[in-house]
PDB file of C-alpha atoms in Angstrom:
ATOM      1  CA  MET A   1     -40.153 -43.256 -18.188  1.00 53.00           C
ATOM      2  CA  ALA A   2     -41.251 -42.155 -14.723  1.00 73.00           C
ATOM      3  CA  THR A   3     -39.649 -43.435 -11.523  1.00 74.00           C
ATOM      4  CA  ASN A   4     -41.589 -45.209  -8.804  1.00 73.00           C
ATOM      5  CA  LEU A   5     -43.787 -42.735  -6.932  1.00 72.00           C
ATOM      6  CA  TYR A   6     -43.305 -44.581  -3.633  1.00 72.00           C
ATOM      7  CA  PHE A   7     -39.502 -44.365  -3.606  1.00 73.00           C
ATOM      8  CA  ASN A   8     -37.939 -40.920  -3.687  1.00 71.00           C
ATOM      9  CA  ASN A   9     -34.156 -41.251  -3.866  1.00 70.00           C
ATOM     10  CA  PHE A  10     -33.609 -37.511  -4.296  1.00 72.00           C
ATOM     11  CA  PRO A  11     -35.864 -35.767  -1.750  1.00 71.00           C
ATOM     12  CA  LYS A  12     -36.141 -31.994  -1.800  1.00 74.00           C
ATOM     13  CA  ASN A  13     -36.098 -31.740   1.993  1.00 74.00           C
ATOM     14  CA  ILE A  14     -33.478 -33.122   4.360  1.00 73.00           C
ATOM     15  CA  THR A  15     -34.486 -36.497   5.775  1.00 76.00           C
ATOM     16  CA  SER A  16     -33.649 -38.156   9.063  1.00 82.00           C
ATOM     17  CA  GLU A  17     -31.504 -40.714   7.219  1.00 81.00           C
ATOM     18  CA  GLN A  18     -29.414 -37.920   5.709  1.00 79.00           C
ATOM     19  CA  LEU A  19     -28.958 -36.343   9.149  1.00 82.00           C
ATOM     20  CA  LEU A  20     -27.805 -39.708  10.491  1.00 86.00           C
ATOM     21  CA  VAL A  21     -25.215 -39.969   7.728  1.00 83.00           C
ATOM     22  CA  GLU A  22     -24.061 -36.422   8.474  1.00 84.00           C
ATOM     23  CA  ASP A  23     -23.667 -37.253  12.168  1.00 87.00           C
ATOM     24  CA  LEU A  24     -21.565 -40.275  11.243  1.00 89.00           C
ATOM     25  CA  VAL A  25     -19.436 -38.145   8.918  1.00 86.00           C
ATOM     26  CA  ILE A  26     -18.774 -35.605  11.678  1.00 90.00           C
ATOM     27  CA  GLU A  27     -17.898 -38.397  14.106  1.00 92.00           C
ATOM     28  CA  SER A  28     -15.505 -39.897  11.547  1.00 90.00           C
ATOM     29  CA  LEU A  29     -13.791 -36.546  11.029  1.00 90.00           C
ATOM     30  CA  LYS A  30     -13.338 -36.211  14.781  1.00 92.00           C
ATOM     31  CA  MET A  31     -11.838 -39.702  14.946  1.00 94.00           C
ATOM     32  CA  TYR A  32      -9.578 -39.684  11.884  1.00 92.00           C
ATOM     33  CA  GLY A  33      -9.083 -35.966  11.224  1.00 91.00           C
ATOM     34  CA  MET A  34      -6.691 -33.464  12.760  1.00 92.00           C
ATOM     35  CA  ASP A  35      -7.097 -30.161  14.567  1.00 93.00           C
ATOM     36  CA  VAL A  36      -6.446 -27.080  12.441  1.00 94.00           C
ATOM     37  CA  PHE A  37      -7.246 -23.367  12.595  1.00 95.00           C
ATOM     38  CA  TYR A  38      -9.348 -21.734   9.901  1.00 95.00           C
ATOM     39  CA  MET A  39      -8.325 -18.076   9.382  1.00 94.00           C
ATOM     40  CA  PRO A  40     -10.738 -15.933   7.326  1.00 93.00           C
ATOM     41  CA  ARG A  41      -9.276 -13.053   5.358  1.00 88.00           C
ATOM     42  CA  THR A  42     -10.337  -9.445   5.795  1.00 84.00           C
ATOM     43  CA  SER A  43      -9.170  -6.424   3.850  1.00 72.00           C
ATOM     44  CA  ARG A  44      -9.997  -3.416   6.052  1.00 61.00           C
ATOM     45  CA  ASP A  45     -12.530  -2.444   3.379  1.00 61.00           C
ATOM     46  CA  VAL A  46      -9.673  -1.435   1.063  1.00 62.00           C
ATOM     47  CA  ILE A  47      -9.880  -3.003  -2.399  1.00 64.00           C
ATOM     48  CA  ASP A  48      -7.710  -2.265  -5.428  1.00 64.00           C
ATOM     49  CA  ASN A  49     -10.270  -2.334  -8.246  1.00 67.00           C
ATOM     50  CA  ILE A  50      -7.594  -2.011 -10.933  1.00 68.00           C
ATOM     51  CA  TYR A  51      -5.594  -5.105  -9.978  1.00 67.00           C
ATOM     52  CA  GLY A  52      -8.570  -6.869  -8.394  1.00 65.00           C
ATOM     53  CA  GLU A  53      -6.892  -7.513  -5.050  1.00 67.00           C
ATOM     54  CA  ASP A  54      -6.921  -6.312  -1.475  1.00 67.00           C
ATOM     55  CA  PRO A  55      -3.523  -4.744  -0.674  1.00 65.00           C
ATOM     56  CA  LEU A  56      -4.152  -4.694   3.083  1.00 72.00           C
ATOM     57  CA  LYS A  57      -4.903  -8.335   3.734  1.00 80.00           C
ATOM     58  CA  GLN A  58      -5.173  -9.284   7.359  1.00 85.00           C
ATOM     59  CA  TYR A  59      -6.134 -12.332   9.385  1.00 89.00           C
ATOM     60  CA  ILE A  60      -7.395 -11.351  12.823  1.00 88.00           C
ATOM     61  CA  SER A  61      -9.396 -14.418  13.859  1.00 91.00           C
ATOM     62  CA  ALA A  62      -8.842 -18.166  13.945  1.00 93.00           C
ATOM     63  CA  PHE A  63     -11.432 -20.901  14.426  1.00 94.00           C
ATOM     64  CA  PRO A  64     -10.423 -24.383  15.656  1.00 94.00           C
ATOM     65  CA  LEU A  65     -11.869 -27.110  13.455  1.00 94.00           C
ATOM     66  CA  GLU A  66     -11.319 -30.766  12.711  1.00 94.00           C
ATOM     67  CA  MET A  67     -10.447 -31.549   9.100  1.00 93.00           C
ATOM     68  CA  TYR A  68      -9.523 -34.733   7.294  1.00 91.00           C
ATOM     69  CA  LEU A  69      -6.334 -34.844   5.238  1.00 89.00           C
ATOM     70  CA  GLU A  70      -6.990 -36.608   1.934  1.00 86.00           C
ATOM     71  CA  ASN A  71      -3.324 -36.870   0.979  1.00 79.00           C
ATOM     72  CA  ILE A  72      -2.054 -40.364   1.776  1.00 74.00           C
ATOM     73  CA  THR A  73       1.372 -40.495   0.100  1.00 75.00           C
ATOM     74  CA  GLY A  74       2.633 -36.959   0.691  1.00 71.00           C
ATOM     75  CA  MET A  75       2.134 -33.430  -0.580  1.00 69.00           C
ATOM     76  CA  ASP A  76       0.516 -32.847  -3.951  1.00 73.00           C
ATOM     77  CA  GLY A  77       1.600 -30.110  -6.353  1.00 64.00           C
ATOM     78  CA  ASP A  78       4.935 -29.557  -8.084  1.00 64.00           C
ATOM     79  CA  GLY A  79       6.951 -29.929  -4.886  1.00 66.00           C
ATOM     80  CA  ASP A  80      10.217 -28.053  -4.327  1.00 68.00           C
ATOM     81  CA  PHE A  81      12.304 -27.074  -7.321  1.00 69.00           C
ATOM     82  CA  ILE A  82      14.771 -24.484  -8.535  1.00 74.00           C
ATOM     83  CA  SER A  83      13.409 -22.060 -11.124  1.00 71.00           C
ATOM     84  CA  LYS A  84      14.724 -18.823 -12.607  1.00 72.00           C
ATOM     85  CA  PHE A  85      13.220 -17.089  -9.573  1.00 68.00           C
ATOM     86  CA  GLY A  86      15.129 -19.270  -7.111  1.00 69.00           C
ATOM     87  CA  LEU A  87      13.788 -21.968  -4.805  1.00 68.00           C
ATOM     88  CA  GLU A  88      10.038 -22.405  -5.141  1.00 71.00           C
ATOM     89  CA  ILE A  89       7.901 -24.471  -2.788  1.00 69.00           C
ATOM     90  CA  ARG A  90       4.670 -25.559  -4.454  1.00 74.00           C
ATOM     91  CA  ASP A  91       3.275 -28.017  -1.968  1.00 79.00           C
ATOM     92  CA  GLU A  92      -0.474 -28.618  -2.083  1.00 86.00           C
ATOM     93  CA  ILE A  93      -2.865 -30.521   0.165  1.00 88.00           C
ATOM     94  CA  SER A  94      -6.551 -31.481   0.115  1.00 89.00           C
ATOM     95  CA  LEU A  95      -8.735 -31.239   3.216  1.00 91.00           C
ATOM     96  CA  LEU A  96     -12.319 -32.257   3.979  1.00 90.00           C
ATOM     97  CA  VAL A  97     -14.450 -30.369   6.500  1.00 91.00           C
ATOM     98  CA  SER A  98     -18.033 -30.912   7.594  1.00 89.00           C
ATOM     99  CA  ARG A  99     -20.437 -28.334   6.187  1.00 87.00           C
ATOM    100  CA  ARG A 100     -22.528 -28.237   9.361  1.00 88.00           C
ATOM    101  CA  ARG A 101     -19.527 -27.993  11.672  1.00 92.00           C
ATOM    102  CA  PHE A 102     -17.929 -25.269   9.580  1.00 91.00           C
ATOM    103  CA  GLN A 103     -21.027 -23.094   9.483  1.00 89.00           C
ATOM    104  CA  SER A 104     -21.574 -23.418  13.237  1.00 91.00           C
ATOM    105  CA  ILE A 105     -17.941 -22.650  14.198  1.00 92.00           C
ATOM    106  CA  ALA A 106     -16.807 -20.136  11.571  1.00 90.00           C
ATOM    107  CA  ASN A 107     -20.190 -18.391  11.328  1.00 84.00           C
ATOM    108  CA  GLN A 108     -20.093 -18.079   7.537  1.00 87.00           C
ATOM    109  CA  THR A 109     -21.665 -19.967   4.659  1.00 86.00           C
ATOM    110  CA  ARG A 110     -18.580 -21.704   3.308  1.00 88.00           C
ATOM    111  CA  PRO A 111     -14.761 -21.428   3.245  1.00 91.00           C
ATOM    112  CA  ASN A 112     -13.514 -18.779   0.840  1.00 90.00           C
ATOM    113  CA  GLU A 113     -10.616 -18.829  -1.558  1.00 89.00           C
ATOM    114  CA  GLY A 114      -7.774 -16.747  -0.135  1.00 88.00           C
ATOM    115  CA  ASP A 115      -8.428 -17.753   3.469  1.00 92.00           C
ATOM    116  CA  LEU A 116      -5.706 -19.556   5.418  1.00 93.00           C
ATOM    117  CA  VAL A 117      -5.577 -22.839   7.289  1.00 94.00           C
ATOM    118  CA  PHE A 118      -2.899 -23.298   9.946  1.00 94.00           C
ATOM    119  CA  VAL A 119      -1.880 -26.916  10.544  1.00 91.00           C
ATOM    120  CA  PRO A 120      -0.218 -27.198  13.979  1.00 90.00           C
ATOM    121  CA  VAL A 121       1.088 -30.718  13.263  1.00 87.00           C
ATOM    122  CA  ILE A 122       3.617 -29.326  10.781  1.00 84.00           C
ATOM    123  CA  ASN A 123       3.492 -25.645  11.833  1.00 85.00           C
ATOM    124  CA  GLY A 124       2.431 -24.835   8.278  1.00 87.00           C
ATOM    125  CA  PHE A 125       0.219 -22.150   6.757  1.00 91.00           C
ATOM    126  CA  PHE A 126      -1.789 -23.099   3.673  1.00 92.00           C
ATOM    127  CA  GLU A 127      -3.885 -20.847   1.448  1.00 92.00           C
ATOM    128  CA  ILE A 128      -7.205 -22.043   0.052  1.00 93.00           C
ATOM    129  CA  THR A 129      -7.143 -21.960  -3.741  1.00 91.00           C
ATOM    130  CA  PHE A 130     -10.410 -23.762  -4.499  1.00 90.00           C
ATOM    131  CA  VAL A 131     -13.475 -24.908  -2.563  1.00 89.00           C
ATOM    132  CA  GLU A 132     -15.700 -27.660  -3.917  1.00 83.00           C
ATOM    133  CA  HIS A 133     -18.948 -26.585  -2.267  1.00 72.00           C
ATOM    134  CA  GLU A 134     -21.573 -28.088  -4.558  1.00 69.00           C
ATOM    135  CA  ASP A 135     -21.006 -31.694  -5.599  1.00 60.00           C
ATOM    136  CA  ASN A 136     -18.158 -33.187  -3.628  1.00 55.00           C
ATOM    137  CA  GLN A 137     -16.739 -36.358  -5.158  1.00 56.00           C
ATOM    138  CA  ALA A 138     -16.038 -37.852  -1.718  1.00 59.00           C
ATOM    139  CA  MET A 139     -19.789 -38.097  -1.053  1.00 62.00           C
ATOM    140  CA  TYR A 140     -21.530 -37.585  -4.353  1.00 64.00           C
ATOM    141  CA  HIS A 141     -25.308 -37.246  -3.701  1.00 66.00           C
ATOM    142  CA  THR A 142     -25.299 -39.807  -0.880  1.00 69.00           C
ATOM    143  CA  LEU A 143     -28.949 -40.633  -0.096  1.00 62.00           C
ATOM    144  CA  GLY A 144     -29.904 -37.999  -2.652  1.00 62.00           C
ATOM    145  CA  ARG A 145     -28.453 -35.063  -0.744  1.00 66.00           C
ATOM    146  CA  GLY A 146     -26.324 -32.532  -2.606  1.00 61.00           C
ATOM    147  CA  ARG A 147     -28.580 -30.250  -4.638  1.00 57.00           C
ATOM    148  CA  GLY A 148     -28.242 -26.500  -4.200  1.00 55.00           C
ATOM    149  CA  GLY A 149     -24.925 -26.765  -2.381  1.00 57.00           C
ATOM    150  CA  ASN A 150     -26.558 -28.696   0.467  1.00 66.00           C
ATOM    151  CA  VAL A 151     -23.616 -31.103   0.766  1.00 77.00           C
ATOM    152  CA  TYR A 152     -22.192 -33.096   3.647  1.00 81.00           C
ATOM    153  CA  LEU A 153     -18.620 -31.943   3.136  1.00 85.00           C
ATOM    154  CA  TYR A 154     -16.570 -29.110   1.714  1.00 87.00           C
ATOM    155  CA  ALA A 155     -13.454 -30.235  -0.154  1.00 88.00           C
ATOM    156  CA  LEU A 156     -10.602 -27.711   0.071  1.00 91.00           C
ATOM    157  CA  LYS A 157      -7.622 -27.429  -2.248  1.00 91.00           C
ATOM    158  CA  LEU A 158      -4.767 -25.556  -0.595  1.00 91.00           C
ATOM    159  CA  LYS A 159      -1.237 -24.476  -1.471  1.00 90.00           C
ATOM    160  CA  HIS A 160       1.730 -23.612   0.700  1.00 86.00           C
ATOM    161  CA  HIS A 161       1.288 -19.982   1.743  1.00 86.00           C
ATOM    162  CA  VAL A 162       3.975 -17.498   0.696  1.00 82.00           C
ATOM    163  CA  PHE A 163       4.074 -14.767   3.320  1.00 83.00           C
ATOM    164  CA  SER A 164       3.999 -11.189   1.976  1.00 81.00           C
ATOM    165  CA  ASN A 165       3.603  -8.983   5.048  1.00 79.00           C
ATOM    166  CA  GLU A 166      -0.058  -9.727   5.712  1.00 83.00           C
ATOM    167  CA  ILE A 167      -1.253  -8.685   9.154  1.00 84.00           C
ATOM    168  CA  ILE A 168      -1.713 -11.914  11.130  1.00 86.00           C
ATOM    169  CA  GLU A 169      -2.874 -11.197  14.662  1.00 85.00           C
ATOM    170  CA  THR A 170      -5.408 -13.807  15.726  1.00 89.00           C
ATOM    171  CA  GLY A 171      -4.937 -13.915  19.479  1.00 87.00           C
ATOM    172  CA  VAL A 172      -3.929 -17.598  19.231  1.00 89.00           C
ATOM    173  CA  SER A 173      -0.388 -17.863  20.582  1.00 87.00           C
ATOM    174  CA  ASP A 174       0.543 -20.870  18.408  1.00 88.00           C
ATOM    175  CA  ILE A 175      -0.222 -18.830  15.292  1.00 90.00           C
ATOM    176  CA  ASP A 176       0.986 -15.379  16.326  1.00 87.00           C
ATOM    177  CA  ASN A 177       4.277 -16.627  17.801  1.00 85.00           C
ATOM    178  CA  ASN A 178       4.922 -18.710  14.713  1.00 85.00           C
ATOM    179  CA  ILE A 179       4.356 -15.874  12.250  1.00 85.00           C
ATOM    180  CA  ARG A 180       6.179 -13.020  14.026  1.00 84.00           C
ATOM    181  CA  ASP A 181       9.583 -14.398  12.975  1.00 82.00           C
ATOM    182  CA  TYR A 182       8.748 -13.891   9.294  1.00 82.00           C
ATOM    183  CA  TYR A 183       8.084 -10.153   9.322  1.00 84.00           C
ATOM    184  CA  PRO A 184      10.880  -7.987   7.858  1.00 84.00           C
ATOM    185  CA  ARG A 185      12.672  -6.255  10.716  1.00 85.00           C
ATOM    186  CA  THR A 186      13.987  -2.744  11.013  1.00 85.00           C
ATOM    187  CA  LYS A 187      16.816  -1.952  13.405  1.00 86.00           C
ATOM    188  CA  LEU A 188      16.478   1.269  15.417  1.00 88.00           C
ATOM    189  CA  SER A 189      19.853   2.168  16.923  1.00 87.00           C
ATOM    190  CA  LEU A 190      19.511   4.035  20.215  1.00 87.00           C
ATOM    191  CA  SER A 191      21.934   6.672  21.377  1.00 85.00           C
ATOM    192  CA  THR A 192      20.449   6.623  24.870  1.00 83.00           C
ATOM    193  CA  MET A 193      17.463   5.460  26.916  1.00 82.00           C
ATOM    194  CA  THR A 194      15.711   8.346  28.651  1.00 81.00           C
ATOM    195  CA  SER A 195      13.437   6.165  30.784  1.00 82.00           C
ATOM    196  CA  GLY A 196      12.156   2.609  31.173  1.00 85.00           C
ATOM    197  CA  LYS A 197      12.625  -0.488  29.039  1.00 87.00           C
ATOM    198  CA  PHE A 198      10.712  -1.482  25.936  1.00 89.00           C
ATOM    199  CA  VAL A 199       8.823  -4.789  26.042  1.00 89.00           C
ATOM    200  CA  ASN A 200       8.312  -7.254  23.218  1.00 88.00           C
ATOM    201  CA  ASP A 201       5.160  -6.937  21.100  1.00 86.00           C
ATOM    202  CA  GLU A 202       4.283  -3.457  22.338  1.00 90.00           C
ATOM    203  CA  ILE A 203       3.670  -0.600  19.909  1.00 90.00           C
ATOM    204  CA  VAL A 204       6.366   2.064  19.688  1.00 90.00           C
ATOM    205  CA  TYR A 205       5.828   5.368  17.946  1.00 90.00           C
ATOM    206  CA  GLN A 206       7.210   8.810  17.181  1.00 90.00           C
ATOM    207  CA  GLY A 207       4.998  11.892  17.537  1.00 87.00           C
ATOM    208  CA  THR A 208       2.952  13.726  20.112  1.00 86.00           C
ATOM    209  CA  ASP A 209       0.803  10.635  20.852  1.00 87.00           C
ATOM    210  CA  LEU A 210      -0.122   7.294  19.268  1.00 87.00           C
ATOM    211  CA  ALA A 211      -3.223   8.702  17.546  1.00 86.00           C
ATOM    212  CA  ASN A 212      -1.112  11.358  15.797  1.00 86.00           C
ATOM    213  CA  ALA A 213       2.043   9.300  15.331  1.00 87.00           C
ATOM    214  CA  THR A 214       4.293  10.040  12.363  1.00 88.00           C
ATOM    215  CA  ALA A 215       5.686   6.485  12.561  1.00 88.00           C
ATOM    216  CA  GLN A 216       4.786   3.386  14.525  1.00 88.00           C
ATOM    217  CA  ALA A 217       5.755  -0.271  14.718  1.00 89.00           C
ATOM    218  CA  VAL A 218       5.725  -3.345  16.954  1.00 89.00           C
ATOM    219  CA  VAL A 219       8.735  -4.298  19.064  1.00 91.00           C
ATOM    220  CA  TYR A 220      10.247  -7.614  18.043  1.00 90.00           C
ATOM    221  CA  ASP A 221      13.163  -7.514  20.490  1.00 89.00           C
ATOM    222  CA  PHE A 222      14.843  -4.938  22.730  1.00 89.00           C
ATOM    223  CA  TYR A 223      18.579  -4.719  23.384  1.00 87.00           C
ATOM    224  CA  PRO A 224      19.111  -2.266  26.276  1.00 84.00           C
ATOM    225  CA  ASN A 225      21.068   0.876  25.411  1.00 79.00           C
ATOM    226  CA  THR A 226      21.941  -0.405  21.932  1.00 86.00           C
ATOM    227  CA  HIS A 227      18.949  -0.925  19.628  1.00 87.00           C
ATOM    228  CA  ILE A 228      15.467  -2.353  19.152  1.00 90.00           C
ATOM    229  CA  ASP A 229      14.296  -4.572  16.324  1.00 89.00           C
ATOM    230  CA  ILE A 230      10.822  -3.625  15.123  1.00 89.00           C
ATOM    231  CA  ILE A 231       8.297  -5.190  12.742  1.00 87.00           C
ATOM    232  CA  ARG A 232       5.134  -4.050  10.922  1.00 85.00           C
ATOM    233  CA  VAL A 233       6.493  -0.565  10.402  1.00 85.00           C
ATOM    234  CA  GLN A 234       4.147   2.241   9.358  1.00 82.00           C
ATOM    235  CA  GLY A 235       5.717   5.560   8.399  1.00 83.00           C
ATOM    236  CA  LYS A 236       9.405   6.450   8.658  1.00 84.00           C
ATOM    237  CA  PHE A 237      11.399   6.609  11.866  1.00 86.00           C
ATOM    238  CA  THR A 238      13.876   9.460  12.203  1.00 84.00           C
ATOM    239  CA  ALA A 239      16.530  10.559  14.703  1.00 84.00           C
ATOM    240  CA  ALA A 240      14.140  11.555  17.485  1.00 86.00           C
ATOM    241  CA  ASN A 241      12.445  10.167  20.580  1.00 87.00           C
ATOM    242  CA  VAL A 242      10.672   6.818  20.270  1.00 89.00           C
ATOM    243  CA  ILE A 243       7.996   6.035  22.862  1.00 89.00           C
ATOM    244  CA  GLY A 244       6.539   2.733  24.046  1.00 89.00           C
ATOM    245  CA  ALA A 245       2.732   2.737  24.107  1.00 89.00           C
ATOM    246  CA  THR A 246       2.553   0.076  26.842  1.00 88.00           C
ATOM    247  CA  SER A 247       5.698   0.627  28.920  1.00 88.00           C
ATOM    248  CA  SER A 248       5.844   4.429  28.391  1.00 87.00           C
ATOM    249  CA  SER A 249       9.584   3.980  27.843  1.00 88.00           C
ATOM    250  CA  VAL A 250      11.444   6.666  25.936  1.00 89.00           C
ATOM    251  CA  GLY A 251      14.585   6.212  23.847  1.00 87.00           C
ATOM    252  CA  VAL A 252      16.470   8.424  21.427  1.00 87.00           C
ATOM    253  CA  VAL A 253      16.894   7.003  17.918  1.00 87.00           C
ATOM    254  CA  SER A 254      20.246   7.704  16.305  1.00 84.00           C
ATOM    255  CA  VAL A 255      19.720   5.821  13.032  1.00 73.00           C
ATOM    256  CA  ALA A 256      17.185   3.442  11.480  1.00 66.00           C
ATOM    257  CA  ASP A 257      17.965   0.749   8.922  1.00 64.00           C
ATOM    258  CA  ASP A 258      16.439  -2.469   7.669  1.00 53.00           C
ATOM    259  CA  THR A 259      19.458  -4.741   7.987  1.00 47.00           C
ATOM    260  CA  ALA A 260      18.137  -6.676  10.987  1.00 46.00           C
ATOM    261  CA  TYR A 261      18.158 -10.451  10.608  1.00 46.00           C
ATOM    262  CA  MET A 262      14.880 -11.937   9.467  1.00 44.00           C
ATOM    263  CA  ASN A 263      13.553 -15.441   8.868  1.00 47.00           C
ATOM    264  CA  THR A 264      12.828 -15.827   5.152  1.00 46.00           C
ATOM    265  CA  ALA A 265      11.503 -19.390   5.138  1.00 46.00           C
ATOM    266  CA  PHE A 266       8.178 -18.209   3.730  1.00 46.00           C
ATOM    267  CA  ASN A 267       9.754 -16.367   0.798  1.00 47.00           C
ATOM    268  CA  ASP A 268      10.695 -18.424  -2.235  1.00 44.00           C
ATOM    269  CA  ASP A 269      12.303 -15.633  -4.274  1.00 45.00           C
ATOM    270  CA  ILE A 270      14.323 -13.627  -1.776  1.00 49.00           C
ATOM    271  CA  ASP A 271      17.746 -15.006  -2.779  1.00 56.00           C
ATOM    272  CA  ASN A 272      18.793 -11.835  -4.626  1.00 60.00           C
ATOM    273  CA  MET A 273      21.238 -10.488  -2.040  1.00 61.00           C
ATOM    274  CA  PHE A 274      22.687 -13.943  -1.387  1.00 64.00           C
ATOM    275  CA  ILE A 275      23.276 -14.576  -5.099  1.00 67.00           C
ATOM    276  CA  GLU A 276      24.824 -11.131  -5.542  1.00 67.00           C
ATOM    277  CA  GLY A 277      27.174 -11.728  -2.619  1.00 69.00           C
ATOM    278  CA  GLU A 278      28.225 -15.121  -3.948  1.00 69.00           C
ATOM    279  CA  SER A 279      28.847 -13.729  -7.425  1.00 69.00           C
ATOM    280  CA  ASP A 280      31.318 -11.174  -6.063  1.00 70.00           C
ATOM    281  CA  SER A 281      33.737 -14.011  -5.326  1.00 71.00           C
ATOM    282  CA  ILE A 282      33.345 -15.508  -8.818  1.00 70.00           C
ATOM    283  CA  ILE A 283      33.082 -12.570 -11.236  1.00 69.00           C
ATOM    284  CA  ASP A 284      35.896 -10.021 -11.493  1.00 67.00           C
ATOM    285  CA  PHE A 285      34.164  -6.648 -11.746  1.00 65.00           C
ATOM    286  CA  THR A 286      37.497  -4.772 -11.953  1.00 70.00           C
ATOM    287  CA  GLU A 287      38.050  -5.931 -15.531  1.00 68.00           C
ATOM    288  CA  SER A 288      37.461  -2.941 -17.827  1.00 70.00           C
ATOM    289  CA  ASN A 289      36.891  -5.030 -20.968  1.00 69.00           C
ATOM    290  CA  PRO A 290      35.790  -8.543 -20.046  1.00 63.00           C
ATOM    291  CA  PHE A 291      34.944  -9.444 -23.679  1.00 68.00           C
ATOM    292  CA  GLY A 292      38.280  -8.441 -25.244  1.00 66.00           C
ATOM    293  CA  GLU A 293      42.018  -8.793 -24.780  1.00 64.00           C
ATOM    294  CA  ALA A 294      42.738  -5.128 -24.061  1.00 57.00           C
TER     295      ALA A 294
END
């Protein structure tokens, strides 16, 4: 049974009515949405083909966008619970973003799984796990538009991001300042300062110059004449001169260790040392035969 030839509810080309609806959708997102930063993932062209992952994940750009939060009663997912791996945080959220706005701002076809979204309202990082980019249920074929991925909206499913030493350096202070506290820190004890003072966030290195450095890192904090805390370490620091790439300061390293305090809020399974320390006060390890009377 053929449909009426004079009424085409599923046109092949975009119509002016569909563009009007899209304009209204964008306006609604600007009114009822929230400002977030979309952070595409790059991998420095290094891919592990065996495990199917990129071991050098980095996020070096952030695009401000308005997105609508679909959650109305709280976070989705399994929430926070204690498992055999310790405290796990499995919060999930759903976001809607305009297809046209995304393509014009982010300069790519669609959001990709593995990319991050930073939500300034809660200072939270969320990782995209799934993108509904074909037939979104929020606007299913409205005015016949939706074929071939030509949708009004992208629906994003995201989970709470667990930080694992990815390089996050976007140039957006709200993001970079928030993430720097979560990098593991190495403490470089200084026997003396030959010249100058190190400054935060500068690169320090050992070697003839930065291009031929045997070890390099970024200064997290500098304590004059005592030590510097460094993050994003590459190579191994030894008892030798350490040089600041920006300040040209020179200090003499006496010892390097990784016992500097670090913020572990992103890690849900890093309780090992804490549990071991607590068990020392409960379990008597001096007992030679804990299962017998002798």
